[in-house]
CSV table of C-alpha atoms and ligand atoms in Angstrom, one decimal:
chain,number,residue,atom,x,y,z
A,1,UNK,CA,-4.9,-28.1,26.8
A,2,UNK,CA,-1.3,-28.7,28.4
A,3,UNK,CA,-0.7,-26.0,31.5
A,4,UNK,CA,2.8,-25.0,30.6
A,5,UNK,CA,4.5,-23.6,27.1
A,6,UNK,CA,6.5,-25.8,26.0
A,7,UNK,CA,10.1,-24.5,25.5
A,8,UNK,CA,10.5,-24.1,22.1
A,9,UNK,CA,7.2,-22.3,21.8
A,10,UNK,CA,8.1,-20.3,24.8
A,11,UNK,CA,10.8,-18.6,23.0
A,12,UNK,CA,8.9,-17.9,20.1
A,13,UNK,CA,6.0,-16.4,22.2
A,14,UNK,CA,9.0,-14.2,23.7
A,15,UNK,CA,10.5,-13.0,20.8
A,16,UNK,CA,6.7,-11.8,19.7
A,17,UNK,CA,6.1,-10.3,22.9
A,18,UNK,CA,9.8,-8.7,22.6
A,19,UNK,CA,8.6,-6.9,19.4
A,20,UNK,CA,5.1,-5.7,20.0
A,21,UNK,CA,6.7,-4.3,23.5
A,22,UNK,CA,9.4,-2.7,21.3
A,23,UNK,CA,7.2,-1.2,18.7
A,24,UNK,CA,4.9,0.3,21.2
A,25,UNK,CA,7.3,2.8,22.4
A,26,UNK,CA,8.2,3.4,18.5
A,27,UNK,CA,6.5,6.7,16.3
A,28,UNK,CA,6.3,4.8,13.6
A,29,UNK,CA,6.1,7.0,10.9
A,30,UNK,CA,7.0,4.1,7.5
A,31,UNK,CA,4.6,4.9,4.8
A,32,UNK,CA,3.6,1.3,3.9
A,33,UNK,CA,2.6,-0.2,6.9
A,34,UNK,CA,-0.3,0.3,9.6
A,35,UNK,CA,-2.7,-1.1,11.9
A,36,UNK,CA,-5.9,-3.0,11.9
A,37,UNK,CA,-8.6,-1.7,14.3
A,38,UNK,CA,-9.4,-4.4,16.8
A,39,UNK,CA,-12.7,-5.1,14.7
A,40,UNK,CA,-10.9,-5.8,11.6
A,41,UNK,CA,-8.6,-7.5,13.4
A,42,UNK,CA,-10.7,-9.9,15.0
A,43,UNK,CA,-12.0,-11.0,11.8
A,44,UNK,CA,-8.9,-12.3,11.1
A,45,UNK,CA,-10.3,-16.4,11.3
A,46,UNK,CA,-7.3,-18.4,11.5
A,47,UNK,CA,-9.9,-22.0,11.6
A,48,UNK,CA,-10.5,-20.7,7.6
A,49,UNK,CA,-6.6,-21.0,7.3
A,50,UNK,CA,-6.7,-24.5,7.4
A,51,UNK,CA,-9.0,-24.9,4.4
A,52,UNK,CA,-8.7,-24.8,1.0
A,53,UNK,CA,-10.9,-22.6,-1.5
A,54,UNK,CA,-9.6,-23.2,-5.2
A,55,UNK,CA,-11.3,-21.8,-8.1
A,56,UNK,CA,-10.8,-21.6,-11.4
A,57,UNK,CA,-12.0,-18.8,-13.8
A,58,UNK,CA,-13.2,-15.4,-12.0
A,59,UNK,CA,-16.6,-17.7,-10.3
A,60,UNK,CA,-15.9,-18.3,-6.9
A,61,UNK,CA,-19.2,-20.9,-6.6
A,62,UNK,CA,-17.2,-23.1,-9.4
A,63,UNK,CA,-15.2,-24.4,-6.6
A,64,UNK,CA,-12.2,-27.2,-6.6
A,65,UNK,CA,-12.6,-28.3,-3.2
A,66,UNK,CA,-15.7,-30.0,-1.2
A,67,UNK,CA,-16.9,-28.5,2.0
A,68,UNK,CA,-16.7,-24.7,0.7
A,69,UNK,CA,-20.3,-23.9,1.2
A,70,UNK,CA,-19.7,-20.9,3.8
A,71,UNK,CA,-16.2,-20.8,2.9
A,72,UNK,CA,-18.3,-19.7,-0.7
A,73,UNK,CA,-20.1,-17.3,1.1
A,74,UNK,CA,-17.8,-15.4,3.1
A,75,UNK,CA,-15.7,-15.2,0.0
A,76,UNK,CA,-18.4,-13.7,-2.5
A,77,UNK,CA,-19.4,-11.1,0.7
A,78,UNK,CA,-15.8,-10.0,0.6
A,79,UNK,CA,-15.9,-9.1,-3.0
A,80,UNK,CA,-18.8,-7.6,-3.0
A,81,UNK,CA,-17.7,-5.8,-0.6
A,82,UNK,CA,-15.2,-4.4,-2.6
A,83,UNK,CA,-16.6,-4.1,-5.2
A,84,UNK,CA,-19.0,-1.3,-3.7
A,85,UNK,CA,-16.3,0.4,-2.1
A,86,UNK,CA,-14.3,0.7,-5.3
A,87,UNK,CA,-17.4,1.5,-7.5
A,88,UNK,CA,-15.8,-1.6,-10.0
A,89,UNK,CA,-17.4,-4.3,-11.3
A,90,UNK,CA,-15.0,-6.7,-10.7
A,91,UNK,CA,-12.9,-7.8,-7.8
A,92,UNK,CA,-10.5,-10.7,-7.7
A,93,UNK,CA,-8.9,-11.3,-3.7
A,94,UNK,CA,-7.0,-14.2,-4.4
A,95,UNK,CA,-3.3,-12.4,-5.0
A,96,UNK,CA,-1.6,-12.7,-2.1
A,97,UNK,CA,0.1,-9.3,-2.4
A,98,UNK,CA,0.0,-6.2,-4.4
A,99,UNK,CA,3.1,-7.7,-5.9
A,100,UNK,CA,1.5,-10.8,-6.8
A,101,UNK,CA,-1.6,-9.1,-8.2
A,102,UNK,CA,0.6,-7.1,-10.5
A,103,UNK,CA,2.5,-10.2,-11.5
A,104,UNK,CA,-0.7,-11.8,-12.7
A,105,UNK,CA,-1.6,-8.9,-15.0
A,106,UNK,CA,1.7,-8.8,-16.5
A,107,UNK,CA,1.7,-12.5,-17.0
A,108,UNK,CA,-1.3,-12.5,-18.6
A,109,UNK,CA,-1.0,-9.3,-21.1
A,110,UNK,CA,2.6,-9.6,-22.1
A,111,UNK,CA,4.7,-12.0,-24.1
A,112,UNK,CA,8.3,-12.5,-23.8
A,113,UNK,CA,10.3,-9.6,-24.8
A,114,UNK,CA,7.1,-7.1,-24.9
A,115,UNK,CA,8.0,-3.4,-23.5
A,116,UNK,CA,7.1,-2.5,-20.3
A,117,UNK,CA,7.0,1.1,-19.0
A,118,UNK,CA,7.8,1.4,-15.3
A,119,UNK,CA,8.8,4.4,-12.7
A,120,UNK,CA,11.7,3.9,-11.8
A,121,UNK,CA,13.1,3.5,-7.8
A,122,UNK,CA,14.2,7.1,-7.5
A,123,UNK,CA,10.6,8.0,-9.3
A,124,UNK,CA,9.0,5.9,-6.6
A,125,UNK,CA,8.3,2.8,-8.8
A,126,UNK,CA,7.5,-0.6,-7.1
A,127,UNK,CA,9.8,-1.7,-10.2
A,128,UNK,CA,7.7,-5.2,-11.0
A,129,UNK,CA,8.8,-5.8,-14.1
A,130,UNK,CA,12.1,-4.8,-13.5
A,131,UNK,CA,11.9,-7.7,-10.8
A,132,UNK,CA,10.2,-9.8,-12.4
A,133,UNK,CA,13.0,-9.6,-14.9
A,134,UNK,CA,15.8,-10.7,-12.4
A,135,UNK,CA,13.9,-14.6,-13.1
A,136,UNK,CA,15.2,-15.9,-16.2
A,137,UNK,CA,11.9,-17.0,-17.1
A,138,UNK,CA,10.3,-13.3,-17.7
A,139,UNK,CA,11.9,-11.8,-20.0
A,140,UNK,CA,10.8,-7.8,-20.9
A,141,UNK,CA,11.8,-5.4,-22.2
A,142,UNK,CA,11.9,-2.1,-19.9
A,143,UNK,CA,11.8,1.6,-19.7
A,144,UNK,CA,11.4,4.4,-17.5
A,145,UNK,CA,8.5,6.7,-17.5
A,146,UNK,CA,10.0,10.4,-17.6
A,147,UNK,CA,9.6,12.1,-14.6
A,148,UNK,CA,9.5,15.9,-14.1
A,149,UNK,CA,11.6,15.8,-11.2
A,150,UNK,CA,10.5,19.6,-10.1
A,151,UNK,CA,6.8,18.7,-9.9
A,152,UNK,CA,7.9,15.0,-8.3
A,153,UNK,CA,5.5,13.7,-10.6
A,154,UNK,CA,5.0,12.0,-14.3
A,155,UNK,CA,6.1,14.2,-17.3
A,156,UNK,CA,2.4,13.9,-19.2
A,157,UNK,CA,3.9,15.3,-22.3
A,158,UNK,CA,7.2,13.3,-22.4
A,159,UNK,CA,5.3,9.6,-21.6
A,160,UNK,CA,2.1,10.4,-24.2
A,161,UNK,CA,5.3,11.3,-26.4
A,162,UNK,CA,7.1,7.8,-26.0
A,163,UNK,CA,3.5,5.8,-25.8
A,164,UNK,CA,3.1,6.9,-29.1
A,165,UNK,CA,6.6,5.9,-30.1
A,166,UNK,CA,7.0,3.0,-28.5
A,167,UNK,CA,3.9,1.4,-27.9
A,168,UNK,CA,5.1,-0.5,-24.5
A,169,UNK,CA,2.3,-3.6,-23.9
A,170,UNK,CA,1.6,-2.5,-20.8
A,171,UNK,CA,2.4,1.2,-18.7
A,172,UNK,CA,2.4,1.0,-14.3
A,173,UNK,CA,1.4,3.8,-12.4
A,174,UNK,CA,1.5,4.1,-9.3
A,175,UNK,CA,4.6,5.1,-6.6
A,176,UNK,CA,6.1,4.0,-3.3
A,177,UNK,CA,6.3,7.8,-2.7
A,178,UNK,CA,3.2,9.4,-3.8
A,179,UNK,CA,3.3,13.2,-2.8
A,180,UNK,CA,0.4,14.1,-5.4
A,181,UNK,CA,-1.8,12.1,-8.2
A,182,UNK,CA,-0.4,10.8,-10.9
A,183,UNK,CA,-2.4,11.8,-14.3
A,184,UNK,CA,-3.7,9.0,-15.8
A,185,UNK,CA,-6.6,10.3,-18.3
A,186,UNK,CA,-4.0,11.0,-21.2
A,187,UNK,CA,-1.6,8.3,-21.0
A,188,UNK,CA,-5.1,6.4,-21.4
A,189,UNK,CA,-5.8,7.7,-24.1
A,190,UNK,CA,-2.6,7.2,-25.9
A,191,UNK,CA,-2.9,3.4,-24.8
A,192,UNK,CA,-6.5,3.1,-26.0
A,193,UNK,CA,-5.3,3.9,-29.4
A,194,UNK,CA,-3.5,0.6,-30.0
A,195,UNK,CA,-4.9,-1.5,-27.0
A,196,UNK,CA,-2.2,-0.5,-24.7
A,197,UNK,CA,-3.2,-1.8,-20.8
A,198,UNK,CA,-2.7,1.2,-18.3
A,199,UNK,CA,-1.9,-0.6,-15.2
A,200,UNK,CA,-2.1,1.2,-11.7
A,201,UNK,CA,-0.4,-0.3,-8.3
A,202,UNK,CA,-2.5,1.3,-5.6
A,203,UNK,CA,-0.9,-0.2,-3.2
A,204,UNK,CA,-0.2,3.0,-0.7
A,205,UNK,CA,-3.2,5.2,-1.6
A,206,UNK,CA,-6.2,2.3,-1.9
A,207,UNK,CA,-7.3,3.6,1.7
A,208,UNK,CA,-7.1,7.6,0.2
A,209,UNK,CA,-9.0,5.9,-3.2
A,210,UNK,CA,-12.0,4.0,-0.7
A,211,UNK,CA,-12.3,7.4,1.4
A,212,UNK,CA,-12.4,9.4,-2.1
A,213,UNK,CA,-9.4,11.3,-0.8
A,214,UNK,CA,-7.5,10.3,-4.2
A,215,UNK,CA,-9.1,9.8,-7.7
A,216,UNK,CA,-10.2,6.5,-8.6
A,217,UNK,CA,-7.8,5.3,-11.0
A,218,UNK,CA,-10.6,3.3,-13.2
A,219,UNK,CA,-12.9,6.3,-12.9
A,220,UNK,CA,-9.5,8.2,-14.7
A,221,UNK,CA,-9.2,5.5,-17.2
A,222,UNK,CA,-6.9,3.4,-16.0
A,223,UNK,CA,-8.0,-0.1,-16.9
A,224,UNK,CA,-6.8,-2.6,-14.1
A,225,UNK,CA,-6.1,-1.7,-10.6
A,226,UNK,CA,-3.5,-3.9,-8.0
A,227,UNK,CA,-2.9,-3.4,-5.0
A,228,UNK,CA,-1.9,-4.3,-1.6
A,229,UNK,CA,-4.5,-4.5,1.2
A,230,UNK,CA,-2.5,-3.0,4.5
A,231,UNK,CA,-1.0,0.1,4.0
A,232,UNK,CA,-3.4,3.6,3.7
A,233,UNK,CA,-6.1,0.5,3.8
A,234,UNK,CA,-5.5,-0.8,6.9
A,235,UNK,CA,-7.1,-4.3,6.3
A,236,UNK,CA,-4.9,-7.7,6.2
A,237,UNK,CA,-2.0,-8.0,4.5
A,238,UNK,CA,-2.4,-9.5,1.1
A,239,UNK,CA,-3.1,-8.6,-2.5
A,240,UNK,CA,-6.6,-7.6,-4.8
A,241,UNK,CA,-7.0,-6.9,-8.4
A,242,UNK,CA,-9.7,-4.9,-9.7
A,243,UNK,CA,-11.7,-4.1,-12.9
A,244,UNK,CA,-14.6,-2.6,-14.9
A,245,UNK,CA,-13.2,-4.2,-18.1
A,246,UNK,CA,-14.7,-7.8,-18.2
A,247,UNK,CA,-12.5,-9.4,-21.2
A,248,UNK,CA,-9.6,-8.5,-18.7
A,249,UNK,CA,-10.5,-9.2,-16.1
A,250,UNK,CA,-11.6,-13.0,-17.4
A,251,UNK,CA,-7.8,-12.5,-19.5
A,252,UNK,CA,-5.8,-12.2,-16.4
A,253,UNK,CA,-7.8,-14.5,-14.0
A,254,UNK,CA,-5.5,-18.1,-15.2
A,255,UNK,CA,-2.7,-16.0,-14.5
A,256,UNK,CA,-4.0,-15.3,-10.8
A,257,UNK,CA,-5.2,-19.1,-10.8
A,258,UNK,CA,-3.7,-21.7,-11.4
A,259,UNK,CA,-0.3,-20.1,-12.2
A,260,UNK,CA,0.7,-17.7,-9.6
A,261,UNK,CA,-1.9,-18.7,-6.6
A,262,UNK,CA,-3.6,-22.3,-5.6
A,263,UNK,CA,-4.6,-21.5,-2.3
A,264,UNK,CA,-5.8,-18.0,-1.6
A,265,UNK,CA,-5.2,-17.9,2.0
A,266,UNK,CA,-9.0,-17.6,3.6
A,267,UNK,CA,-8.3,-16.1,6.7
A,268,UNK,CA,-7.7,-13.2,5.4
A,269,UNK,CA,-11.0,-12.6,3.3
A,270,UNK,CA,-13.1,-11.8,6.6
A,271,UNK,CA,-10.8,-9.4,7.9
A,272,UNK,CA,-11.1,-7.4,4.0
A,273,UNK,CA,-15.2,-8.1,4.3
A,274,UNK,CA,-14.8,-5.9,7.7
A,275,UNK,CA,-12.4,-3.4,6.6
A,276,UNK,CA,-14.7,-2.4,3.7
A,277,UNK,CA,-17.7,-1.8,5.9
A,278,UNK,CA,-15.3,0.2,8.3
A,279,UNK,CA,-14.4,2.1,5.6
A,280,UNK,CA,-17.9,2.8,4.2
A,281,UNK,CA,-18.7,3.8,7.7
A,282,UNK,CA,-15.6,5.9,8.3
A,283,UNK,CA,-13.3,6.1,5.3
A,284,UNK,CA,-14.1,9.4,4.3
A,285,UNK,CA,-13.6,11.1,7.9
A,286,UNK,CA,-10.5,8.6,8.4
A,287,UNK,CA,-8.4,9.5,5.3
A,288,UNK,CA,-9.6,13.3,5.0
A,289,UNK,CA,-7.6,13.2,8.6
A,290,UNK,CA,-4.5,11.6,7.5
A,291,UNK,CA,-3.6,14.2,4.4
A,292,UNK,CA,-4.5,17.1,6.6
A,293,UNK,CA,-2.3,15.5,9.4
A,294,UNK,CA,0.7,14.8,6.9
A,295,UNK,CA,0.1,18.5,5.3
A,296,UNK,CA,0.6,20.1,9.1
A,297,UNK,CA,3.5,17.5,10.0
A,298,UNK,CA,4.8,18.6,6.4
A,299,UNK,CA,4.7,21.9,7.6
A,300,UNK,CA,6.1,21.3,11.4
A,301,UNK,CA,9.5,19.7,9.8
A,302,UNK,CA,9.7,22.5,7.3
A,303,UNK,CA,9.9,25.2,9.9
A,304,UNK,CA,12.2,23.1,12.1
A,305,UNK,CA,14.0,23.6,8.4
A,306,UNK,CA,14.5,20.0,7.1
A,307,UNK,CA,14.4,20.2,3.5
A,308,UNK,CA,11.0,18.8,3.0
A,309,UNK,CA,9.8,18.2,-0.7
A,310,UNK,CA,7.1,20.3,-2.0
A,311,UNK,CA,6.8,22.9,0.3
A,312,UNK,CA,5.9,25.1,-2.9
A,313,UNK,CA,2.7,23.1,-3.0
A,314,UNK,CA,1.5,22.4,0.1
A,315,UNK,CA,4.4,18.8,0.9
A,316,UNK,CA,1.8,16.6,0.3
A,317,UNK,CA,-1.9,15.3,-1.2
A,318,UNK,CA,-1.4,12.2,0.3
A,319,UNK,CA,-0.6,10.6,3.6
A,320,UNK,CA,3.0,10.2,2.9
A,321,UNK,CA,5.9,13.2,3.3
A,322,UNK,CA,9.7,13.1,1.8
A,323,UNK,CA,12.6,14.9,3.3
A,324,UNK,CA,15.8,14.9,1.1
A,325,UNK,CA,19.0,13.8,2.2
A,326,UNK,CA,21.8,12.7,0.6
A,327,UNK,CA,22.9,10.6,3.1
A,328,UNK,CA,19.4,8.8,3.8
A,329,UNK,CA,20.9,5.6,5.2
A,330,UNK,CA,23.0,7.0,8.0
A,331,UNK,CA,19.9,9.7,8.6
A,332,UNK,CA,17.5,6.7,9.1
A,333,UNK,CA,19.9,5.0,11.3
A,334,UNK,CA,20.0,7.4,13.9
A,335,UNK,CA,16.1,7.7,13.5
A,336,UNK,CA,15.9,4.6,14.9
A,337,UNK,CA,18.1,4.8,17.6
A,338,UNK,CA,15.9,7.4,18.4
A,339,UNK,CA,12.8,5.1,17.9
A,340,UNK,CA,11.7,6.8,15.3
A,341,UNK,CA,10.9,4.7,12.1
A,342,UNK,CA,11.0,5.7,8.8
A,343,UNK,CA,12.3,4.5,5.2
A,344,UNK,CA,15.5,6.1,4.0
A,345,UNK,CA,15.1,5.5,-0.3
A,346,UNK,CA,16.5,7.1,-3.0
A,347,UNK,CA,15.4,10.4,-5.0
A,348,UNK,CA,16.3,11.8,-8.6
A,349,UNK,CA,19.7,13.6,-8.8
A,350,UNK,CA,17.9,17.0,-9.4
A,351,UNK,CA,15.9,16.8,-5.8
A,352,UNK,CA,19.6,15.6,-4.0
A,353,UNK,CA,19.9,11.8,-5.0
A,354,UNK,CA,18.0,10.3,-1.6
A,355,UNK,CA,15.6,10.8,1.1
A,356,UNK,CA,13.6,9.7,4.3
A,357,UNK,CA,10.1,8.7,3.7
A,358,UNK,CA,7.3,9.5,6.0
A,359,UNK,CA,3.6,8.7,6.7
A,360,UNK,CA,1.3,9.3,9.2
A,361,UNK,CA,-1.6,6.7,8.3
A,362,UNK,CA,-0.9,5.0,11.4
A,363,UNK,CA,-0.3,7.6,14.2
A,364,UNK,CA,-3.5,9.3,12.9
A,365,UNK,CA,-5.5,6.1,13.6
A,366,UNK,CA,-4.2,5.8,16.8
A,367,UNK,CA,-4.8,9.7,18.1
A,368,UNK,CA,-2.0,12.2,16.4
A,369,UNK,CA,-3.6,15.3,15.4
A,370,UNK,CA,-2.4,18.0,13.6
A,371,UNK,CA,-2.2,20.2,17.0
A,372,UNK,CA,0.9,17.8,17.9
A,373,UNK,CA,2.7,17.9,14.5
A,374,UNK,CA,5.3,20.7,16.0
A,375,UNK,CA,6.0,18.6,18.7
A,376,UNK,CA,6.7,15.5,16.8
A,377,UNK,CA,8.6,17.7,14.3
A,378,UNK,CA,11.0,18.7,17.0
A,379,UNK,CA,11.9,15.2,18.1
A,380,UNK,CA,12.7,14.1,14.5
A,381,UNK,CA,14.4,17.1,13.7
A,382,UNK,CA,16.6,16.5,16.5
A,383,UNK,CA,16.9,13.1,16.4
A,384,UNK,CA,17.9,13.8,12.4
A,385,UNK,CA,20.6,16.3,13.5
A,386,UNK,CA,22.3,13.9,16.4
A,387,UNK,CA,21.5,17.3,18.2
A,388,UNK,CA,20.7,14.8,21.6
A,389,UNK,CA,21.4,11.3,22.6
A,390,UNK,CA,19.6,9.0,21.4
A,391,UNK,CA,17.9,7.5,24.4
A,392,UNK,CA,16.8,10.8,25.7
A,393,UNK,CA,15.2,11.6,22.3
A,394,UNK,CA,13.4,7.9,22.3
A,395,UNK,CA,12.5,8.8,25.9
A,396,UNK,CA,10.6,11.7,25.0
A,397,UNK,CA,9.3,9.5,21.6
A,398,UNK,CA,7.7,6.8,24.3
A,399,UNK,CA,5.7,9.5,26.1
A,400,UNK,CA,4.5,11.2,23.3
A,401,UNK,CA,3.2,7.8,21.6
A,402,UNK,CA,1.8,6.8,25.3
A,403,UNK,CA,-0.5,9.6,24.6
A,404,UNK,CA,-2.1,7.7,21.4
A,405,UNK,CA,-3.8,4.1,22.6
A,406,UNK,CA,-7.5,5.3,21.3
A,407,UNK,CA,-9.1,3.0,17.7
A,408,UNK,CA,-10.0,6.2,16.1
A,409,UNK,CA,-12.6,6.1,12.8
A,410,UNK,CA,-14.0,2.5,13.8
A,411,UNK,CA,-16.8,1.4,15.5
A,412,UNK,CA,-17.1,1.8,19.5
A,413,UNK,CA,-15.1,-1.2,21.1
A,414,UNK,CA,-17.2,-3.0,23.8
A,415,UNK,CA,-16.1,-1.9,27.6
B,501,DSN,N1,6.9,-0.9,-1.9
B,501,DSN,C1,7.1,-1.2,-0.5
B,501,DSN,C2,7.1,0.0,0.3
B,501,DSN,O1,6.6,1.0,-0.2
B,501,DSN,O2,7.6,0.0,1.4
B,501,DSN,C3,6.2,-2.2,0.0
B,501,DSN,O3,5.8,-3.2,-0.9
């Protein structure tokens, strides 16, 4: 190996090092990332990376490629892996992201034109059909699933209502900003009746699902799940699709492959192998500490009187937290001149049109307990008020995220 970096690659290895030093001295507190423990991490094989693994079908033995036979292996381990975690019989890991994974089921269930039901942004939607729309190719058609904005949650009686009426192809669950479980059991039902497919994007509470901290969606009777791997599940960033229903789950597998994905990206299948035995091992302790910990940070911002959502009902079942605002973007701003991260989006009218979004996935993993939630309260409540400067504010957010280097709810890291 050459001695010295050469310059381009110097400046990229600078600009990295410029970031993870920046981000250490950051609370971050956005509700869709987080970290892997160094286990996880280190399954990360970037040598896989430079193979391919193509198959077609749902059989991940019928492969395209020769010299797969660990490659095979390590692949069928990771779904099964999975699998078990998730109770389902069938897992697919090729999507590349949550996004992708819910691409491939509408791909596969819907024609051109077919209704799809949706939440919308202010409801917390991902909006993937409405994205998908924007390409000229996709055409759907696409409504809103009514939201009873005082709850912050589905309207059961008002979506069964227009299932009934309007008999959309295909119906996504699932929310961006998940305070509380979205009911899933009679909007089923009503689906069931003319072979509707319930759909539910996981994507921020898979970790709170694998550590039984949130229903299982299939167990409810929703019939495909897709998700993101990285966000309450703090595995490797990428996409999985998953199933009891074996017609779908054979139905939407040409979508995944060949259409949407050739190459599934294998260094990331070890990493998802490892992060489903840490969760078997931990899950449960891990995410039964993150809603307690955003329930009692919840709590801390209400009584430094930020108008948190839900305060009626305890802010929170999940790891996330909303604060309204109807000037989110400049609020967020001044969050992060504080180094303070978190996502300014936007609300429905009746709960004051917008909002910062909070989660605490990631400062639990790394030490926050809910013993410090009045302290980090304070600094955001200031930092939200302009009450300081920013730089003394950020000074005090450094030493109070110095305080959290442990790699809680993993195995014991070798000395
Ligand atoms: N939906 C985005 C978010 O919640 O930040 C990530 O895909």
């Amino acid at each position: 190996m050459p001695s010295s970096v050469p310059p381009p690659l110097q400046t990229i290895r600078d600009l990295c090092a410029a970031h993870h030093a920046y981000r250490a001295h950051t609370l971050n507190l956005i509700a869709s990332e987080n970290v892997m423990s160094p286990w996880v991490e280190q399954a990360i094989d970037p040598g896989l990376g430079h193979r391919y693994g193509d198959y077609r079908g749902t059989d991940p033995t019928a492969r395209k490629y020769t010299g797969n036979r660990h490659i095979t292996a390590l692949d069928l381990a990771a779904r099964d892996a999975l699998q078990k975690l998730f109770q389902c019989r069938h897992a697919d890991l090729r999507p590349l992201s949550g996004h992708v994974a819910g691409i491939a089921v509408l791909m596969a269930c819907c024609q051109p034109g077919d209704l799809v039901l949706e939440l919308d942004g202010p409801g917390g939607g991902h909006r993937l059909a409405r994205k998908l729309n924007e390409a000229p190719l996709c055409p759907l058609k696409v409504e809103s699933i009514p939201l009873d904005p005082a709850a912050y949650n589905i309207d059961v009686d008002r979506t069964v209502a227009l299932i009934r009426e309007r008999r959309p192809r295909v119906v996504i669950l699932g929310s961006s900003l998940f305070l509380f479980a979205h009911p899933i059991r009679p909007l089923a039902d009503a689906l069931n009746a003319y072979g509707g497919i319930l759909q539910f994007d996981a994507s921020h509470v898979l970790g709170l699902i694998a550590g039984g901290a949130y229903p299982n969606p299939l167990k409810e009777g929703a019939h495909v799940i897709t998700s993101s791997t990285h966000k309450t599940f703090a595995g490797p960033q990428g996409g999985v699709l998953l199933a009891d229903d074996t017609a779908l789950f054979h139905r939407i597998a040409p979508a995944i492959y060949p259409a949407i994905v050739t190459n599934h990206h294998l260094h990331r299948l070890p990493a998802l192998a490892a992060v489903a035995a840490e969760w078997q091992a931990f899950g449960r302790e891990h995410v039964a500490a993150v809603v307690a910990n955003a329930r009692a940070l919840g709590a801390a911002l209400a009584a430094e009187d930020l108008p948190v959502i839900g305060a009626k009902v305890g802010y929170t079942d999940t790891h996330t937290i909303l604060i309204a605002s109807p000037e989110a973007a400049a609020v967020g701003d001044r969050l992060e001149a504080a180094d303070i991260l978190a996502t300014p989006v936007g609300l429905p009218a009746e709960l004051g049109g917008g909002c910062l979004r909070f989660g605490v996935q990631e400062i639990t993993r790394r030490g926050f307990t809910a013993a410090e939630a009045p302290a980090v309260a304070r600094l955001v409540a200031a930092a939200w008020r302009g009450e300081r400067p920013a730089a003394e504010i950020s000074t005090q957010v450094g030493a109070l995220v110095a305080r959290w280097q442990d790699w809680r709810f993993t195995w014991p890291l070798p000395a």
